[in-house]
Coordinates of C-alpha atoms and ligand atoms in Angstrom, one line a residue:
X1 CA 1.8 53.8 -2.8
X2 CA 4.0 52.5 0.0
X3 CA 6.5 55.4 0.0
X4 CA 8.1 54.4 3.3
X5 CA 9.1 51.1 1.7
X6 CA 10.3 52.6 -1.5
X7 CA 12.4 55.0 0.5
X8 CA 14.6 52.1 1.4
X9 CA 15.5 51.9 -2.2
X10 CA 16.2 55.6 -2.6
X11 CA 18.8 56.4 -5.1
X12 CA 19.2 52.9 -6.4
X13 CA 19.1 51.9 -10.1
X14 CA 16.3 49.6 -10.8
X15 CA 15.3 47.7 -13.9
X16 CA 11.7 46.6 -14.5
X17 CA 11.4 43.9 -17.2
X18 CA 8.0 43.8 -18.7
X19 CA 7.4 47.3 -17.3
X20 CA 5.0 48.2 -20.1
X21 CA 2.6 45.4 -18.9
X22 CA -0.1 45.5 -16.2
X23 CA 2.0 44.8 -13.0
X24 CA 5.3 46.1 -14.3
X25 CA 3.9 49.5 -15.1
X26 CA 2.4 49.9 -11.6
X27 CA 5.8 48.9 -10.1
X28 CA 7.7 51.4 -12.3
X29 CA 5.2 54.1 -11.3
X30 CA 5.8 53.3 -7.6
X31 CA 9.5 53.6 -7.9
X32 CA 10.1 56.6 -10.1
X33 CA 10.0 59.1 -7.2
X34 CA 12.7 57.3 -5.4
X35 CA 14.9 55.5 -7.9
X36 CA 16.4 55.6 -11.3
X37 CA 14.0 53.4 -13.2
X38 CA 14.7 51.7 -16.5
X39 CA 12.0 49.6 -18.2
X40 CA 12.9 46.9 -20.6
X41 CA 9.9 45.6 -22.6
X42 CA 9.6 44.2 -26.1
X43 CA 6.0 45.4 -26.4
X44 CA 4.9 42.0 -27.4
X45 CA 1.8 42.5 -25.3
X46 CA 2.7 45.6 -23.3
X47 CA 1.7 49.2 -24.0
X48 CA 4.4 51.9 -24.3
X49 CA 1.8 54.4 -23.0
X50 CA 1.6 52.6 -19.7
X51 CA 5.3 53.3 -18.9
X52 CA 5.6 56.3 -16.5
X53 CA 7.1 59.3 -18.2
X54 CA 9.9 59.5 -15.6
X55 CA 11.2 56.0 -16.4
X56 CA 13.7 55.4 -19.1
X57 CA 12.2 53.1 -21.7
X58 CA 14.2 50.6 -23.7
X59 CA 12.3 48.5 -26.3
X60 CA 14.1 45.2 -26.2
X61 CA 14.0 41.5 -25.3
X62 CA 15.2 39.9 -22.1
X63 CA 16.5 37.0 -24.2
X64 CA 18.8 39.3 -26.2
X65 CA 22.3 39.6 -24.8
X66 CA 22.9 43.0 -26.3
X67 CA 19.7 44.5 -25.0
X68 CA 20.3 43.0 -21.5
X69 CA 23.8 44.2 -21.3
X70 CA 22.9 47.7 -22.1
X71 CA 20.1 48.0 -19.5
X72 CA 21.8 45.9 -16.8
X73 CA 24.9 48.1 -16.4
X74 CA 24.9 49.7 -12.9
X75 CA 21.6 48.1 -11.9
X76 CA 21.1 47.4 -8.2
X77 CA 17.7 45.6 -8.3
X78 CA 15.8 43.9 -11.1
X79 CA 12.0 43.4 -10.9
X80 CA 11.5 40.7 -13.5
X81 CA 8.0 40.7 -14.8
X82 CA 8.6 39.9 -18.5
X83 CA 6.9 36.6 -19.5
X84 CA 4.3 35.2 -21.8
X85 CA 1.7 35.7 -19.1
X86 CA -1.3 34.3 -21.0
X87 CA -2.0 30.6 -20.0
X88 CA -4.0 30.0 -23.2
X89 CA -1.2 31.4 -25.4
X90 CA 1.2 29.0 -23.6
X91 CA -1.0 26.1 -24.5
X92 CA -1.2 27.2 -28.1
X93 CA 2.5 28.0 -28.3
X94 CA 4.5 26.1 -25.7
X95 CA 7.9 26.6 -27.3
X96 CA 7.4 30.4 -27.5
X97 CA 6.1 30.4 -23.9
X98 CA 9.1 28.4 -22.8
X99 CA 11.5 30.8 -24.5
X100 CA 9.9 33.9 -23.1
X101 CA 9.2 32.7 -19.5
X102 CA 11.8 30.0 -18.7
X103 CA 14.8 30.8 -20.9
X104 CA 14.2 34.6 -20.6
X105 CA 14.5 34.2 -16.8
X106 CA 17.8 32.2 -17.0
X107 CA 19.3 34.8 -19.3
X108 CA 18.1 37.6 -17.1
X109 CA 19.5 35.9 -13.9
X110 CA 22.8 35.4 -15.7
X111 CA 23.1 39.0 -16.7
X112 CA 22.2 40.1 -13.1
X113 CA 24.9 37.8 -11.7
X114 CA 27.6 39.6 -13.7
X115 CA 26.3 42.8 -12.2
X116 CA 25.7 41.3 -8.7
X117 CA 22.2 42.8 -8.9
X118 CA 19.3 41.6 -6.7
X119 CA 16.5 39.9 -8.7
X120 CA 12.9 39.7 -7.7
X121 CA 11.1 37.3 -10.0
X122 CA 7.4 37.2 -10.7
X123 CA 6.4 33.6 -10.1
X124 CA 2.8 32.4 -10.0
X125 CA 0.2 30.4 -8.2
X126 CA 0.1 28.4 -11.4
X127 CA 3.2 26.5 -10.2
X128 CA 1.0 24.5 -7.8
X129 CA -1.7 23.3 -10.2
X130 CA -4.7 21.6 -8.5
X131 CA -4.0 21.9 -4.8
X132 CA -4.4 18.9 -2.4
X133 CA -5.3 21.2 0.5
X134 CA -6.1 24.9 1.2
X135 CA -4.7 27.3 1.9
X136 CA -1.7 26.6 -0.5
X137 CA 1.6 26.7 1.3
X138 CA 4.9 27.3 -0.5
X139 CA 6.1 23.8 0.4
X140 CA 3.0 22.1 -1.1
X141 CA 3.3 19.8 -4.1
X142 CA 3.9 21.6 -7.4
X143 CA 1.9 20.0 -10.2
X144 CA 1.4 22.7 -12.8
X145 CA -1.2 21.9 -15.4
X146 CA -0.1 24.2 -18.3
X147 CA 3.1 25.0 -20.1
X148 CA 2.8 28.4 -18.5
X149 CA 2.8 26.9 -15.0
X150 CA 5.7 24.6 -15.9
X151 CA 7.8 27.5 -17.2
X152 CA 7.0 29.6 -14.2
X153 CA 8.1 26.8 -11.9
X154 CA 11.4 26.7 -13.9
X155 CA 11.8 30.4 -13.5
X156 CA 11.0 30.2 -9.8
X157 CA 13.5 27.4 -9.2
X158 CA 16.2 29.0 -11.3
X159 CA 15.7 32.2 -9.2
X160 CA 16.3 30.2 -6.0
X161 CA 19.2 28.2 -7.5
X162 CA 21.0 31.4 -8.4
X163 CA 20.9 32.3 -4.7
X164 CA 22.1 28.8 -3.7
X165 CA 24.8 28.3 -6.3
X166 CA 26.1 31.8 -6.9
X167 CA 25.1 33.8 -3.8
X168 CA 22.9 36.2 -5.8
X169 CA 20.3 37.9 -3.6
X170 CA 17.1 36.6 -5.3
X171 CA 13.4 36.3 -4.3
X172 CA 10.5 34.6 -6.2
X173 CA 7.0 36.0 -5.6
X174 CA 4.2 33.6 -6.4
X175 CA 1.4 36.0 -7.3
X176 CA -2.2 34.8 -7.0
X177 CA -4.9 36.5 -9.1
X178 CA -3.9 40.1 -9.5
X179 CA -6.4 42.7 -10.4
X180 CA -6.4 46.5 -10.6
X181 CA -6.4 49.4 -13.1
X182 CA -4.9 48.4 -16.4
X183 CA -5.5 44.7 -16.1
X184 CA -5.9 42.7 -19.2
X185 CA -9.3 41.3 -20.1
X186 CA -7.9 37.9 -20.8
X187 CA -5.6 37.8 -17.8
X188 CA -5.7 36.0 -14.5
X189 CA -8.4 38.2 -13.1
X190 CA -10.0 38.3 -16.6
X191 CA -13.3 37.5 -15.0
X192 CA -13.1 40.8 -13.0
X193 CA -12.5 43.0 -16.0
X194 CA -14.9 41.1 -18.2
X195 CA -17.7 41.4 -15.7
X196 CA -16.9 45.1 -15.1
X197 CA -17.1 45.8 -18.9
X198 CA -20.3 44.0 -19.3
X199 CA -22.0 45.3 -16.2
X200 CA -21.2 48.9 -17.3
X201 CA -23.4 48.1 -20.3
X202 CA -26.0 46.2 -18.4
X203 CA -25.0 43.2 -20.5
X204 CA -25.3 39.5 -19.5
X205 CA -22.6 38.1 -17.2
X206 CA -21.8 34.5 -18.1
X207 CA -20.2 32.4 -15.4
X208 CA -18.3 29.3 -16.5
X209 CA -19.6 26.5 -14.4
X210 CA -21.7 27.0 -11.3
X211 CA -19.8 30.0 -9.9
X212 CA -18.7 28.3 -6.7
X213 CA -15.0 28.1 -7.9
X214 CA -12.9 30.4 -5.8
X215 CA -9.7 32.5 -6.4
X216 CA -7.5 34.6 -4.2
X217 CA -7.9 38.0 -5.8
X218 CA -5.1 40.4 -4.8
X219 CA -4.9 44.1 -5.6
X220 CA -2.0 45.2 -7.7
X221 CA -1.0 47.8 -5.0
X222 CA -0.3 44.8 -2.6
X223 CA 1.7 43.1 -5.3
X224 CA 3.8 46.3 -5.6
X225 CA 4.2 46.4 -1.9
X226 CA 5.4 42.8 -1.8
X227 CA 7.9 43.5 -4.5
X228 CA 9.3 46.5 -2.6
X229 CA 9.7 44.4 0.5
X230 CA 11.4 41.6 -1.5
X231 CA 13.8 44.2 -2.8
X232 CA 15.3 44.9 0.6
X233 CA 14.7 41.7 2.6
X234 CA 17.6 39.7 4.1
X235 CA 15.5 36.6 3.6
X236 CA 16.6 35.9 0.0
X237 CA 16.8 32.6 -1.9
X238 CA 13.2 31.9 -1.1
X239 CA 9.8 31.9 -2.8
X240 CA 6.8 33.6 -1.2
X241 CA 3.1 33.4 -1.9
X242 CA 1.5 36.8 -2.5
X243 CA -2.3 36.9 -2.1
X244 CA -4.8 37.9 0.5
X245 CA -5.4 34.5 2.1
X246 CA -9.1 34.8 1.3
X247 CA -10.9 32.9 -1.5
X248 CA -13.7 34.7 -3.3
X249 CA -16.1 32.8 -5.6
X250 CA -16.8 33.9 -9.1
X251 CA -20.5 34.1 -8.1
X252 CA -19.5 36.7 -5.5
X253 CA -17.5 38.6 -8.1
X254 CA -20.6 38.9 -10.3
X255 CA -22.7 40.0 -7.3
X256 CA -20.1 42.7 -6.3
X257 CA -19.8 44.0 -9.8
X258 CA -23.5 44.4 -10.4
X259 CA -24.2 45.9 -6.9
X260 CA -21.3 48.4 -7.1
X261 CA -22.2 49.5 -10.6
X262 CA -25.9 49.3 -9.9
X263 CA -26.2 47.3 -13.1
X264 CA -29.2 45.4 -14.5
X265 CA -27.1 42.6 -15.7
X266 CA -28.5 39.1 -15.8
X267 CA -26.2 36.3 -14.6
X268 CA -26.2 33.1 -16.6
X269 CA -24.2 29.9 -16.2
X270 CA -22.3 28.1 -19.0
X271 CA -20.2 24.9 -19.1
X272 CA -17.3 24.7 -16.7
X273 CA -13.9 25.4 -18.3
X274 CA -11.8 22.4 -19.2
X275 CA -9.0 22.0 -16.7
X276 CA -10.2 24.8 -14.5
X277 CA -8.9 24.6 -10.9
X278 CA -11.8 24.5 -8.4
X279 CA -10.3 26.4 -5.5
X280 CA -7.2 28.5 -5.0
X281 CA -6.1 30.4 -1.9
X282 CA -2.7 31.5 -0.7
X283 CA -1.2 30.8 2.7
X284 CA 0.6 34.0 3.3
X285 CA 2.3 33.3 6.7
X286 CA 5.7 33.1 5.2
X287 CA 5.5 36.4 3.4
X288 CA 4.0 37.9 6.6
X289 CA 6.7 36.7 9.0
X290 CA 9.7 37.0 6.7
X291 CA 8.9 39.9 4.5
X292 CA 6.6 41.8 6.7
X293 CA 3.9 41.7 4.0
X294 CA 0.3 42.4 4.9
X295 CA -2.4 42.7 2.3
X296 CA -3.9 46.2 2.7
X297 CA -7.0 45.8 0.6
X298 CA -9.8 43.3 1.0
X299 CA -11.6 42.2 -2.1
X300 CA -14.5 44.5 -1.3
X301 CA -12.4 47.6 -0.8
X302 CA -10.1 46.8 -3.8
X303 CA -13.2 46.4 -5.9
X304 CA -14.7 49.6 -4.8
X305 CA -11.5 51.4 -5.7
X306 CA -11.7 49.8 -9.2
X307 CA -15.2 51.2 -10.0
X308 CA -14.7 54.6 -8.4
X309 CA -13.8 57.0 -11.1
X310 CA -10.2 58.5 -10.8
X311 CA -9.8 56.8 -7.4
X312 CA -6.6 58.0 -5.7
X313 CA -3.8 55.5 -5.3
X314 CA -2.5 55.6 -1.8
Ligands
NAD401 P1 1.6 41.4 -18.8 O1 1.5 40.5 -20.0 O2 0.7 42.6 -18.7 O3 3.1 42.0 -18.8 C1 4.2 41.2 -19.3 C2 5.1 42.2 -20.1 O4 6.2 41.5 -20.5 C3 4.4 42.8 -21.3 O5 4.5 44.2 -21.3 C4 5.2 42.1 -22.5 O6 5.3 43.0 -23.6 C5 6.6 41.9 -21.8 N1 7.4 40.9 -22.4 C6 7.0 39.6 -22.7 N2 8.1 38.9 -23.1 C7 9.2 39.8 -23.1 C8 10.5 39.6 -23.4 N3 11.0 38.5 -23.9 N4 11.3 40.7 -23.3 C9 10.9 41.9 -22.8 N5 9.6 42.1 -22.5 C10 8.7 41.0 -22.6 O7 1.5 40.5 -17.5 P2 1.2 41.0 -16.0 O8 -0.2 40.5 -15.7 O9 1.6 42.3 -15.8 O10 2.2 39.9 -15.3 C11 3.5 40.3 -14.9 C12 4.2 39.1 -14.4 O11 3.5 38.5 -13.3 C13 4.3 38.0 -15.5 O12 5.6 37.3 -15.3 C14 3.2 37.0 -15.1 O13 3.4 35.7 -15.5 C15 3.2 37.2 -13.6 N6 1.9 36.9 -12.9 C16 0.8 37.7 -13.2 C17 -0.4 37.4 -12.5 C18 -1.6 38.3 -12.7 O14 -2.6 38.0 -12.1 N7 -1.6 39.3 -13.6 C19 -0.5 36.3 -11.6 C20 0.7 35.5 -11.4 C21 1.9 35.8 -12.1

Protein backbone atom coordinates (compact mmCIF):
# COMPACT_ATOMS: atom_id res chain seq x y z
CA UNK A 1 0.00 0.00 0.00
CA UNK A 2 1.16 3.57 -0.62
CA UNK A 3 2.89 4.05 2.72
CA UNK A 4 4.56 7.28 1.67
CA UNK A 5 1.16 8.90 1.08
CA UNK A 6 -0.36 7.50 4.25
CA UNK A 7 2.67 8.91 6.13
CA UNK A 8 1.29 12.38 5.41
CA UNK A 9 -1.66 11.42 7.56
CA UNK A 10 0.48 10.04 10.38
CA UNK A 11 -1.02 10.47 13.82
CA UNK A 12 -4.36 11.74 12.55
CA UNK A 13 -7.74 10.42 13.65
CA UNK A 14 -9.64 9.08 10.70
CA UNK A 15 -13.16 7.78 10.37
CA UNK A 16 -14.10 5.33 7.64
CA UNK A 17 -17.86 5.08 7.16
CA UNK A 18 -18.86 1.86 5.45
CA UNK A 19 -15.51 0.44 6.55
CA UNK A 20 -16.89 -3.10 6.75
CA UNK A 21 -17.61 -3.01 3.02
CA UNK A 22 -15.39 -3.81 0.06
CA UNK A 23 -13.60 -0.48 -0.49
CA UNK A 24 -13.89 0.84 3.08
CA UNK A 25 -12.17 -2.23 4.52
CA UNK A 26 -9.22 -1.81 2.12
CA UNK A 27 -8.99 1.86 3.07
CA UNK A 28 -9.08 1.09 6.78
CA UNK A 29 -6.37 -1.55 6.33
CA UNK A 30 -4.13 0.94 4.50
CA UNK A 31 -4.47 3.46 7.31
CA UNK A 32 -4.15 1.48 10.54
CA UNK A 33 -0.31 1.55 10.57
CA UNK A 34 -0.31 5.33 10.36
CA UNK A 35 -3.50 6.69 11.97
CA UNK A 36 -6.11 6.10 14.65
CA UNK A 37 -8.82 4.47 12.59
CA UNK A 38 -12.48 4.21 13.54
CA UNK A 39 -14.92 2.32 11.35
CA UNK A 40 -18.62 3.16 11.44
CA UNK A 41 -20.78 0.62 9.66
CA UNK A 42 -24.32 -0.60 10.28
CA UNK A 43 -23.46 -3.99 8.72
CA UNK A 44 -26.47 -3.71 6.41
CA UNK A 45 -24.31 -5.31 3.73
CA UNK A 46 -20.84 -5.11 5.26
CA UNK A 47 -18.93 -7.86 7.01
CA UNK A 48 -17.54 -7.31 10.54
CA UNK A 49 -14.74 -9.75 9.72
CA UNK A 50 -13.48 -7.46 6.95
CA UNK A 51 -12.66 -4.68 9.44
CA UNK A 52 -8.94 -4.73 10.32
CA UNK A 53 -8.22 -5.79 13.90
CA UNK A 54 -6.33 -2.55 14.63
CA UNK A 55 -9.31 -0.35 13.79
CA UNK A 56 -11.95 0.56 16.34
CA UNK A 57 -15.28 -0.74 15.11
CA UNK A 58 -18.58 0.96 15.91
CA UNK A 59 -21.74 -0.65 14.64
CA UNK A 60 -23.98 2.27 13.80
CA UNK A 61 -25.71 4.29 11.15
CA UNK A 62 -24.44 7.49 9.50
CA UNK A 63 -28.00 8.79 9.66
CA UNK A 64 -28.11 8.49 13.44
CA UNK A 65 -27.09 11.70 15.24
CA UNK A 66 -25.99 9.86 18.39
CA UNK A 67 -23.86 7.34 16.49
CA UNK A 68 -22.32 10.12 14.43
CA UNK A 69 -21.52 12.35 17.36
CA UNK A 70 -19.77 9.56 19.22
CA UNK A 71 -17.49 8.63 16.30
CA UNK A 72 -16.87 12.13 14.97
CA UNK A 73 -15.38 13.64 18.14
CA UNK A 74 -11.71 14.47 17.47
CA UNK A 75 -11.83 13.23 13.86
CA UNK A 76 -9.46 14.92 11.39
CA UNK A 77 -10.47 13.13 8.17
CA UNK A 78 -13.57 11.19 7.15
CA UNK A 79 -13.50 8.71 4.28
CA UNK A 80 -17.21 8.43 3.56
CA UNK A 81 -17.98 5.11 1.86
CA UNK A 82 -21.34 4.21 3.46
CA UNK A 83 -24.16 4.03 0.91
CA UNK A 84 -26.67 1.67 -0.59
CA UNK A 85 -24.12 0.70 -3.21
CA UNK A 86 -26.29 -1.71 -5.19
CA UNK A 87 -27.88 -0.07 -8.25
CA UNK A 88 -30.57 -2.78 -8.50
CA UNK A 89 -31.51 -2.35 -4.83
CA UNK A 90 -31.88 1.40 -5.42
CA UNK A 91 -34.31 0.68 -8.25
CA UNK A 92 -36.31 -1.69 -6.02
CA UNK A 93 -36.18 0.62 -2.97
CA UNK A 94 -35.55 4.22 -4.07
CA UNK A 95 -36.65 5.74 -0.76
CA UNK A 96 -34.28 3.54 1.23
CA UNK A 97 -31.50 4.28 -1.26
CA UNK A 98 -32.12 8.00 -0.97
CA UNK A 99 -32.01 7.86 2.82
CA UNK A 100 -28.79 5.89 2.95
CA UNK A 101 -26.89 7.56 0.14
CA UNK A 102 -28.14 11.16 -0.14
CA UNK A 103 -29.51 11.95 3.34
CA UNK A 104 -26.75 9.92 4.97
CA UNK A 105 -24.16 12.10 3.24
CA UNK A 106 -25.77 15.40 4.30
CA UNK A 107 -25.92 14.22 7.90
CA UNK A 108 -22.32 13.09 7.76
CA UNK A 109 -21.18 16.40 6.24
CA UNK A 110 -23.06 18.33 8.87
CA UNK A 111 -21.45 16.40 11.70
CA UNK A 112 -18.02 16.85 10.06
CA UNK A 113 -18.65 20.58 9.82
CA UNK A 114 -19.10 20.82 13.58
CA UNK A 115 -15.73 19.11 14.00
CA UNK A 116 -14.09 20.95 11.07
CA UNK A 117 -13.07 17.55 9.72
CA UNK A 118 -12.05 17.00 6.11
CA UNK A 119 -14.44 14.75 4.17
CA UNK A 120 -13.55 12.58 1.17
CA UNK A 121 -16.82 11.27 -0.28
CA UNK A 122 -17.19 8.20 -2.48
CA UNK A 123 -19.04 9.41 -5.55
CA UNK A 124 -19.50 7.37 -8.70
CA UNK A 125 -19.32 7.22 -12.47
CA UNK A 126 -23.06 6.57 -12.18
CA UNK A 127 -23.57 10.34 -11.83
CA UNK A 128 -22.93 10.68 -15.59
CA UNK A 129 -25.38 8.12 -16.95
CA UNK A 130 -25.00 7.48 -20.70
CA UNK A 131 -22.06 9.64 -21.80
CA UNK A 132 -22.20 11.82 -24.93
CA UNK A 133 -18.45 11.47 -25.54
CA UNK A 134 -15.52 9.44 -24.25
CA UNK A 135 -13.49 9.69 -22.14
CA UNK A 136 -15.91 11.15 -19.59
CA UNK A 137 -14.71 14.44 -18.11
CA UNK A 138 -15.82 15.80 -14.74
CA UNK A 139 -17.54 18.72 -16.44
CA UNK A 140 -19.60 16.51 -18.78
CA UNK A 141 -23.37 16.38 -18.56
CA UNK A 142 -24.79 14.46 -15.58
CA UNK A 143 -27.78 12.39 -16.55
CA UNK A 144 -27.94 9.54 -14.02
CA UNK A 145 -30.23 6.69 -15.05
CA UNK A 146 -30.90 5.10 -11.64
CA UNK A 147 -31.99 6.29 -8.20
CA UNK A 148 -28.50 5.27 -7.10
CA UNK A 149 -26.87 7.60 -9.64
CA UNK A 150 -29.20 10.45 -8.66
CA UNK A 151 -28.44 9.96 -4.96
CA UNK A 152 -24.71 9.81 -5.67
CA UNK A 153 -24.98 13.04 -7.65
CA UNK A 154 -26.72 14.66 -4.67
CA UNK A 155 -24.00 13.34 -2.32
CA UNK A 156 -21.30 14.58 -4.71
CA UNK A 157 -22.86 18.05 -5.01
CA UNK A 158 -23.51 18.39 -1.27
CA UNK A 159 -19.85 17.54 -0.73
CA UNK A 160 -18.80 20.43 -2.99
CA UNK A 161 -21.42 22.77 -1.52
CA UNK A 162 -20.08 22.21 2.01
CA UNK A 163 -16.73 23.49 0.75
CA UNK A 164 -18.28 26.47 -1.05
CA UNK A 165 -20.75 27.46 1.66
CA UNK A 166 -18.95 26.58 4.88
CA UNK A 167 -15.28 26.35 3.89
CA UNK A 168 -15.10 22.67 4.84
CA UNK A 169 -12.20 20.90 3.07
CA UNK A 170 -14.07 18.29 1.03
CA UNK A 171 -13.37 16.18 -2.04
CA UNK A 172 -15.67 13.89 -4.03
CA UNK A 173 -14.08 10.94 -5.83
CA UNK A 174 -16.08 9.52 -8.73
CA UNK A 175 -15.01 5.91 -8.75
CA UNK A 176 -15.43 3.94 -11.96
CA UNK A 177 -15.71 0.11 -11.81
CA UNK A 178 -13.70 -1.00 -8.81
CA UNK A 179 -12.43 -4.56 -8.52
CA UNK A 180 -10.15 -6.39 -6.14
CA UNK A 181 -10.10 -8.89 -3.30
CA UNK A 182 -13.36 -8.91 -1.34
CA UNK A 183 -15.52 -7.40 -4.09
CA UNK A 184 -19.18 -8.30 -4.07
CA UNK A 185 -20.51 -10.66 -6.72
CA UNK A 186 -23.41 -8.31 -7.50
CA UNK A 187 -21.36 -5.11 -7.40
CA UNK A 188 -20.04 -2.77 -10.07
CA UNK A 189 -17.41 -5.18 -11.18
CA UNK A 190 -19.76 -8.09 -10.60
CA UNK A 191 -18.91 -9.44 -14.01
CA UNK A 192 -15.31 -9.89 -12.86
CA UNK A 193 -16.14 -11.83 -9.71
CA UNK A 194 -18.93 -13.80 -11.41
CA UNK A 195 -16.63 -14.88 -14.25
CA UNK A 196 -13.83 -15.76 -11.81
CA UNK A 197 -16.15 -17.95 -9.73
CA UNK A 198 -17.54 -19.72 -12.74
CA UNK A 199 -14.22 -20.19 -14.52
CA UNK A 200 -12.72 -21.77 -11.39
CA UNK A 201 -15.34 -24.50 -11.88
CA UNK A 202 -15.02 -24.61 -15.68
CA UNK A 203 -18.65 -23.45 -15.79
CA UNK A 204 -20.24 -21.49 -18.66
CA UNK A 205 -19.59 -17.72 -18.75
CA UNK A 206 -22.70 -15.86 -19.88
CA UNK A 207 -22.16 -12.44 -21.40
CA UNK A 208 -25.16 -10.08 -21.40
CA UNK A 209 -25.34 -8.75 -24.96
CA UNK A 210 -22.54 -9.05 -27.49
CA UNK A 211 -19.67 -8.40 -25.06
CA UNK A 212 -18.44 -5.25 -26.81
CA UNK A 213 -19.66 -3.04 -23.96
CA UNK A 214 -16.68 -1.51 -22.15
CA UNK A 215 -15.95 -0.38 -18.60
CA UNK A 216 -13.07 1.36 -16.88
CA UNK A 217 -12.06 -1.30 -14.35
CA UNK A 218 -9.88 0.18 -11.62
CA UNK A 219 -8.11 -1.84 -8.92
CA UNK A 220 -9.10 -1.13 -5.33
CA UNK A 221 -5.45 -0.33 -4.44
CA UNK A 222 -5.62 2.64 -6.83
CA UNK A 223 -8.91 3.74 -5.26
CA UNK A 224 -7.20 3.68 -1.86
CA UNK A 225 -4.30 5.69 -3.29
CA UNK A 226 -6.69 8.32 -4.68
CA UNK A 227 -8.42 8.60 -1.28
CA UNK A 228 -5.12 9.14 0.51
CA UNK A 229 -4.16 11.85 -1.98
CA UNK A 230 -7.57 13.49 -1.54
CA UNK A 231 -7.04 13.46 2.21
CA UNK A 232 -4.10 15.84 1.99
CA UNK A 233 -4.67 17.85 -1.20
CA UNK A 234 -5.04 21.62 -1.14
CA UNK A 235 -7.35 21.28 -4.17
CA UNK A 236 -10.54 20.78 -2.18
CA UNK A 237 -14.12 21.60 -3.11
CA UNK A 238 -13.78 19.53 -6.29
CA UNK A 239 -14.83 16.20 -7.77
CA UNK A 240 -12.32 13.91 -9.44
CA UNK A 241 -12.79 10.89 -11.68
CA UNK A 242 -10.89 7.85 -10.44
CA UNK A 243 -10.36 5.17 -13.05
CA UNK A 244 -7.54 4.07 -15.31
CA UNK A 245 -8.52 5.95 -18.47
CA UNK A 246 -8.77 2.64 -20.34
CA UNK A 247 -11.94 0.83 -21.39
CA UNK A 248 -11.98 -2.97 -21.29
CA UNK A 249 -14.74 -4.95 -22.99
CA UNK A 250 -16.71 -7.62 -21.18
CA UNK A 251 -15.56 -10.02 -23.90
CA UNK A 252 -11.95 -9.25 -22.91
CA UNK A 253 -12.75 -9.86 -19.25
CA UNK A 254 -14.04 -13.33 -20.17
CA UNK A 255 -10.91 -14.04 -22.24
CA UNK A 256 -8.56 -12.85 -19.46
CA UNK A 257 -10.31 -14.93 -16.83
CA UNK A 258 -10.33 -18.15 -18.82
CA UNK A 259 -6.70 -17.72 -19.89
CA UNK A 260 -5.38 -16.84 -16.43
CA UNK A 261 -7.22 -19.70 -14.77
CA UNK A 262 -6.59 -22.04 -17.69
CA UNK A 263 -10.30 -22.78 -17.56
CA UNK A 264 -12.36 -24.82 -20.00
CA UNK A 265 -15.33 -22.48 -19.71
CA UNK A 266 -17.54 -21.97 -22.72
CA UNK A 267 -18.63 -18.37 -23.40
CA UNK A 268 -22.28 -17.84 -24.34
CA UNK A 269 -24.18 -14.65 -25.14
CA UNK A 270 -27.53 -13.64 -23.61
CA UNK A 271 -29.87 -10.70 -24.07
CA UNK A 272 -28.42 -7.26 -23.39
CA UNK A 273 -29.35 -5.82 -20.00
CA UNK A 274 -32.08 -3.20 -19.98
CA UNK A 275 -30.66 0.27 -19.58
CA UNK A 276 -27.06 -0.93 -19.68
CA UNK A 277 -24.62 1.82 -20.63
CA UNK A 278 -22.62 0.83 -23.70
CA UNK A 279 -19.27 2.43 -22.93
CA UNK A 280 -17.72 4.05 -19.89
CA UNK A 281 -14.18 5.37 -19.52
CA UNK A 282 -12.78 8.04 -17.24
CA UNK A 283 -10.79 11.10 -18.22
CA UNK A 284 -8.30 11.20 -15.36
CA UNK A 285 -6.38 14.37 -16.29
CA UNK A 286 -7.85 16.39 -13.43
CA UNK A 287 -6.93 13.77 -10.81
CA UNK A 288 -3.48 13.46 -12.39
CA UNK A 289 -2.69 17.16 -12.44
CA UNK A 290 -4.36 18.26 -9.21
CA UNK A 291 -4.09 15.22 -6.93
CA UNK A 292 -0.98 13.62 -8.41
CA UNK A 293 -3.00 10.43 -8.97
CA UNK A 294 -1.60 7.84 -11.34
CA UNK A 295 -3.18 4.40 -11.74
CA UNK A 296 -0.53 1.86 -10.81
CA UNK A 297 -2.16 -1.30 -12.14
CA UNK A 298 -3.29 -2.04 -15.67
CA UNK A 299 -6.27 -4.31 -16.00
CA UNK A 300 -4.00 -7.20 -17.03
CA UNK A 301 -1.72 -6.76 -13.99
CA UNK A 302 -4.57 -6.16 -11.56
CA UNK A 303 -6.28 -9.24 -12.84
CA UNK A 304 -3.21 -11.36 -12.51
CA UNK A 305 -2.98 -10.24 -8.90
CA UNK A 306 -6.58 -11.31 -8.34
CA UNK A 307 -6.07 -14.87 -9.43
CA UNK A 308 -2.64 -15.39 -7.86
CA UNK A 309 -3.19 -17.08 -4.51
CA UNK A 310 -2.18 -14.95 -1.50
CA UNK A 311 -0.74 -12.30 -3.78
CA UNK A 312 1.13 -9.66 -1.77
CA UNK A 313 -0.42 -6.21 -1.51
CA UNK A 314 2.23 -3.60 -2.28
P1 LIG B 1 -20.18 -1.89 -0.05
O1 LIG B 1 -21.64 -2.09 -0.18
O2 LIG B 1 -19.28 -3.08 -0.02
O3 LIG B 1 -19.87 -1.00 1.23
C1 LIG B 1 -20.79 -0.08 1.75
C2 LIG B 1 -20.78 -0.24 3.27
O4 LIG B 1 -21.61 0.77 3.83
C3 LIG B 1 -21.34 -1.58 3.74
O5 LIG B 1 -20.42 -2.18 4.63
C4 LIG B 1 -22.65 -1.22 4.45
O6 LIG B 1 -22.94 -2.10 5.52
C5 LIG B 1 -22.35 0.20 4.91
N1 LIG B 1 -23.52 1.05 5.08
C6 LIG B 1 -24.57 1.22 4.22
N2 LIG B 1 -25.43 2.12 4.72
C7 LIG B 1 -24.92 2.55 5.91
C8 LIG B 1 -25.35 3.47 6.88
N3 LIG B 1 -26.49 4.18 6.73
N4 LIG B 1 -24.58 3.66 7.99
C9 LIG B 1 -23.42 2.96 8.15
N5 LIG B 1 -22.97 2.07 7.25
C10 LIG B 1 -23.71 1.86 6.14
O7 LIG B 1 -19.77 -0.92 -1.25
P2 LIG B 1 -18.33 -0.65 -1.89
O8 LIG B 1 -18.28 -1.35 -3.20
O9 LIG B 1 -17.27 -0.86 -0.89
O10 LIG B 1 -18.48 0.90 -2.20
C11 LIG B 1 -18.04 1.89 -1.29
C12 LIG B 1 -18.53 3.23 -1.78
O11 LIG B 1 -18.03 3.48 -3.09
C13 LIG B 1 -20.05 3.34 -1.88
O12 LIG B 1 -20.42 4.64 -1.52
C14 LIG B 1 -20.32 3.09 -3.36
O13 LIG B 1 -21.51 3.69 -3.77
C15 LIG B 1 -19.10 3.74 -3.98
N6 LIG B 1 -18.74 3.22 -5.30
C16 LIG B 1 -18.34 1.93 -5.43
C17 LIG B 1 -17.95 1.45 -6.67
C18 LIG B 1 -17.47 0.04 -6.87
O14 LIG B 1 -17.09 -0.31 -8.01
N7 LIG B 1 -17.46 -0.81 -5.86
C19 LIG B 1 -17.99 2.32 -7.79
C20 LIG B 1 -18.42 3.63 -7.61
C21 LIG B 1 -18.76 4.09 -6.35
